[in-house]
Amino acid sequence: MRRTGSGRRGSARTWARRRRALPLLALLALPACGLLGGGRAPAVPVNPADDLRIRREVEARLAAEPSLRSGQLRAEVKGSTVSLYGNVVGLGALQCAMTNAGLVSGVTNVIDFMVLQNGPRDVRCLAPRTVRSASADSAAPTTATVPRP
């Protein structure tokens, strides 16, 4: 009398089948992760009026900066995220533009799509030292510096 599935041979076959089925089960379970949110943050509701206000304020700040060439930078805003486009001369000017955009009320993220040209590492930037600070020394112009590698 012979029993199936018992003994060493049956046990080895069972494990072999399970090992083959495991990747298939993982592949089938992967799309279910998307139903759980996929690790993404909830979408920020887009308010066109806020985006327009933010864009105007960012462009006004960039135009007021003497270290940035007037008309060389363009800002786009979607859902409180500012994207900067254009040409800047030097790392200091790039950092100054990013800082100015980030200081506008309502901005949650600044994305750099700027083209960097050779230029000075340090520039005089009118952006305050700290974000939204009421102290008198925070309104003083700063020098934007980029650490050396």
mmCIF file of C-alpha atoms in Angstrom:
data_model
loop_
_atom_site.group_PDB
_atom_site.id
_atom_site.type_symbol
_atom_site.label_atom_id
_atom_site.label_comp_id
_atom_site.label_asym_id
_atom_site.label_seq_id
_atom_site.Cartn_x
_atom_site.Cartn_y
_atom_site.Cartn_z
ATOM 1 C CA MET A 1 0.000 0.000 0.000
ATOM 2 C CA ARG A 2 1.361 3.322 -1.084
ATOM 3 C CA ARG A 3 0.356 6.675 0.282
ATOM 4 C CA THR A 4 0.699 9.719 -1.901
ATOM 5 C CA GLY A 5 2.175 12.924 -0.581
ATOM 6 C CA SER A 6 3.991 11.294 2.295
ATOM 7 C CA GLY A 7 7.600 10.640 2.852
ATOM 8 C CA ARG A 8 10.590 12.531 1.593
ATOM 9 C CA ARG A 9 9.698 12.515 -2.084
ATOM 10 C CA GLY A 10 6.165 13.862 -1.620
ATOM 11 C CA SER A 11 7.376 16.517 0.762
ATOM 12 C CA ALA A 12 10.022 17.732 -1.683
ATOM 13 C CA ARG A 13 7.480 17.985 -4.490
ATOM 14 C CA THR A 14 5.089 19.935 -2.295
ATOM 15 C CA TRP A 15 7.784 22.449 -1.388
ATOM 16 C CA ALA A 16 8.822 22.767 -5.011
ATOM 17 C CA ARG A 17 5.237 23.622 -5.956
ATOM 18 C CA ARG A 18 4.998 26.161 -3.151
ATOM 19 C CA ARG A 19 8.254 27.805 -4.197
ATOM 20 C CA ARG A 20 6.958 28.167 -7.755
ATOM 21 C CA ALA A 21 3.635 29.572 -6.565
ATOM 22 C CA LEU A 22 5.130 32.194 -4.226
ATOM 23 C CA PRO A 23 6.316 34.649 -6.935
ATOM 24 C CA LEU A 24 2.950 34.306 -8.670
ATOM 25 C CA LEU A 25 1.106 35.147 -5.446
ATOM 26 C CA ALA A 26 3.353 38.151 -4.853
ATOM 27 C CA LEU A 27 2.729 39.366 -8.397
ATOM 28 C CA LEU A 28 -1.019 39.042 -7.945
ATOM 29 C CA ALA A 29 -0.954 40.836 -4.566
ATOM 30 C CA LEU A 30 1.055 43.811 -5.863
ATOM 31 C CA PRO A 31 -1.875 45.622 -7.540
ATOM 32 C CA ALA A 32 -3.781 45.440 -4.259
ATOM 33 C CA CYS A 33 -1.223 47.854 -2.795
ATOM 34 C CA GLY A 34 -2.593 50.523 -5.124
ATOM 35 C CA LEU A 35 -5.983 50.145 -3.510
ATOM 36 C CA LEU A 36 -4.461 50.976 -0.147
ATOM 37 C CA GLY A 37 -3.153 54.365 -1.327
ATOM 38 C CA GLY A 38 0.197 53.310 -2.706
ATOM 39 C CA GLY A 39 2.106 55.412 -0.162
ATOM 40 C CA ARG A 40 1.133 58.686 -1.838
ATOM 41 C CA ALA A 41 0.086 61.767 0.061
ATOM 42 C CA PRO A 42 -3.461 62.899 -0.516
ATOM 43 C CA ALA A 43 -3.789 65.252 -3.469
ATOM 44 C CA VAL A 44 -3.771 68.941 -2.606
ATOM 45 C CA PRO A 45 -6.850 70.658 -4.005
ATOM 46 C CA VAL A 46 -5.803 73.126 -6.692
ATOM 47 C CA ASN A 47 -7.196 76.628 -6.312
ATOM 48 C CA PRO A 48 -6.521 78.663 -9.491
ATOM 49 C CA ALA A 49 -6.906 81.965 -7.619
ATOM 50 C CA ASP A 50 -4.228 80.991 -5.070
ATOM 51 C CA ASP A 51 -1.933 79.718 -7.812
ATOM 52 C CA LEU A 52 -2.271 83.004 -9.715
ATOM 53 C CA ARG A 53 -1.537 85.035 -6.567
ATOM 54 C CA ILE A 54 1.495 82.878 -5.757
ATOM 55 C CA ARG A 55 2.848 83.174 -9.316
ATOM 56 C CA ARG A 56 2.515 86.979 -9.275
ATOM 57 C CA GLU A 57 4.249 87.262 -5.901
ATOM 58 C CA VAL A 58 7.085 84.939 -6.939
ATOM 59 C CA GLU A 59 7.635 86.821 -10.209
ATOM 60 C CA ALA A 60 7.597 90.159 -8.342
ATOM 61 C CA ARG A 61 10.214 88.900 -5.876
ATOM 62 C CA LEU A 62 12.409 87.563 -8.679
ATOM 63 C CA ALA A 63 12.137 90.840 -10.637
ATOM 64 C CA ALA A 64 13.136 92.840 -7.535
ATOM 65 C CA GLU A 65 16.360 90.872 -7.056
ATOM 66 C CA PRO A 66 19.367 92.759 -8.480
ATOM 67 C CA SER A 67 21.419 89.533 -8.642
ATOM 68 C CA LEU A 68 18.897 87.916 -11.016
ATOM 69 C CA ARG A 69 18.577 89.078 -14.604
ATOM 70 C CA SER A 70 15.183 90.620 -15.138
ATOM 71 C CA GLY A 71 13.055 88.642 -17.580
ATOM 72 C CA GLN A 72 15.316 85.574 -17.511
ATOM 73 C CA LEU A 73 13.193 83.560 -15.080
ATOM 74 C CA ARG A 74 9.640 82.289 -15.342
ATOM 75 C CA ALA A 75 7.486 80.742 -12.630
ATOM 76 C CA GLU A 76 4.660 78.238 -12.993
ATOM 77 C CA VAL A 77 2.445 77.243 -10.070
ATOM 78 C CA LYS A 78 0.249 74.193 -9.665
ATOM 79 C CA GLY A 79 -1.224 73.182 -6.347
ATOM 80 C CA SER A 80 1.097 75.450 -4.291
ATOM 81 C CA THR A 81 4.174 73.957 -5.990
ATOM 82 C CA VAL A 82 6.341 76.502 -7.810
ATOM 83 C CA SER A 83 8.412 75.438 -10.823
ATOM 84 C CA LEU A 84 11.163 77.851 -11.872
ATOM 85 C CA TYR A 85 12.361 77.995 -15.490
ATOM 86 C CA GLY A 86 15.020 80.128 -17.155
ATOM 87 C CA ASN A 87 18.710 80.943 -16.975
ATOM 88 C CA VAL A 88 20.706 81.961 -13.906
ATOM 89 C CA VAL A 89 24.363 82.962 -13.669
ATOM 90 C CA GLY A 90 26.102 81.119 -10.849
ATOM 91 C CA LEU A 91 25.059 78.889 -7.979
ATOM 92 C CA GLY A 92 24.432 81.878 -5.729
ATOM 93 C CA ALA A 93 21.797 83.259 -8.116
ATOM 94 C CA LEU A 94 20.155 79.836 -8.356
ATOM 95 C CA GLN A 95 19.942 79.546 -4.581
ATOM 96 C CA CYS A 96 18.656 83.134 -4.331
ATOM 97 C CA ALA A 97 15.848 82.425 -6.830
ATOM 98 C CA MET A 98 14.841 79.234 -5.016
ATOM 99 C CA THR A 99 14.864 81.021 -1.641
ATOM 100 C CA ASN A 100 12.726 83.896 -2.923
ATOM 101 C CA ALA A 101 10.165 81.508 -4.399
ATOM 102 C CA GLY A 102 9.993 79.490 -1.187
ATOM 103 C CA LEU A 103 9.340 82.565 0.959
ATOM 104 C CA VAL A 104 6.024 83.398 -0.710
ATOM 105 C CA SER A 105 3.035 82.618 1.482
ATOM 106 C CA GLY A 106 1.264 79.412 0.403
ATOM 107 C CA VAL A 107 4.226 77.792 -1.375
ATOM 108 C CA THR A 108 4.776 74.205 -0.250
ATOM 109 C CA ASN A 109 7.476 73.099 -2.714
ATOM 110 C CA VAL A 110 9.910 74.705 -5.188
ATOM 111 C CA ILE A 111 11.146 72.715 -8.186
ATOM 112 C CA ASP A 112 14.250 73.857 -10.051
ATOM 113 C CA PHE A 113 14.132 73.608 -13.846
ATOM 114 C CA MET A 114 16.639 76.452 -14.285
ATOM 115 C CA VAL A 115 19.675 76.370 -16.555
ATOM 116 C CA LEU A 116 22.847 77.125 -14.613
ATOM 117 C CA GLN A 117 25.522 79.166 -16.371
ATOM 118 C CA ASN A 118 29.052 79.849 -15.131
ATOM 119 C CA GLY A 119 29.095 82.671 -12.629
ATOM 120 C CA PRO A 120 29.788 83.692 -9.060
ATOM 121 C CA ARG A 121 29.228 81.348 -6.182
ATOM 122 C CA ASP A 122 28.228 84.221 -3.874
ATOM 123 C CA VAL A 123 25.647 86.888 -4.686
ATOM 124 C CA ARG A 124 23.852 89.551 -2.658
ATOM 125 C CA CYS A 125 20.302 88.316 -2.162
ATOM 126 C CA LEU A 126 17.495 90.487 -0.767
ATOM 127 C CA ALA A 127 15.593 87.476 0.585
ATOM 128 C CA PRO A 128 15.357 87.476 4.389
ATOM 129 C CA ARG A 129 17.534 85.079 6.347
ATOM 130 C CA THR A 130 14.673 83.134 7.868
ATOM 131 C CA VAL A 131 11.269 82.211 6.576
ATOM 132 C CA ARG A 132 8.433 84.411 7.893
ATOM 133 C CA SER A 133 10.330 85.766 10.884
ATOM 134 C CA ALA A 134 9.198 89.032 12.457
ATOM 135 C CA SER A 135 12.608 90.015 13.842
ATOM 136 C CA ALA A 136 14.237 93.174 12.488
ATOM 137 C CA ASP A 137 17.491 91.514 11.440
ATOM 138 C CA SER A 138 15.634 88.958 9.284
ATOM 139 C CA ALA A 139 14.761 91.629 6.722
ATOM 140 C CA ALA A 140 18.420 92.455 6.131
ATOM 141 C CA PRO A 141 19.885 91.419 2.784
ATOM 142 C CA THR A 142 21.962 88.266 2.883
ATOM 143 C CA THR A 143 24.687 86.733 0.811
ATOM 144 C CA ALA A 144 23.651 83.466 -0.798
ATOM 145 C CA THR A 145 26.545 81.047 -0.590
ATOM 146 C CA VAL A 146 26.949 77.510 -1.769
ATOM 147 C CA PRO A 147 29.250 75.247 0.253
ATOM 148 C CA ARG A 148 32.309 73.968 -1.527
ATOM 149 C CA PRO A 149 32.449 70.202 -2.116
#
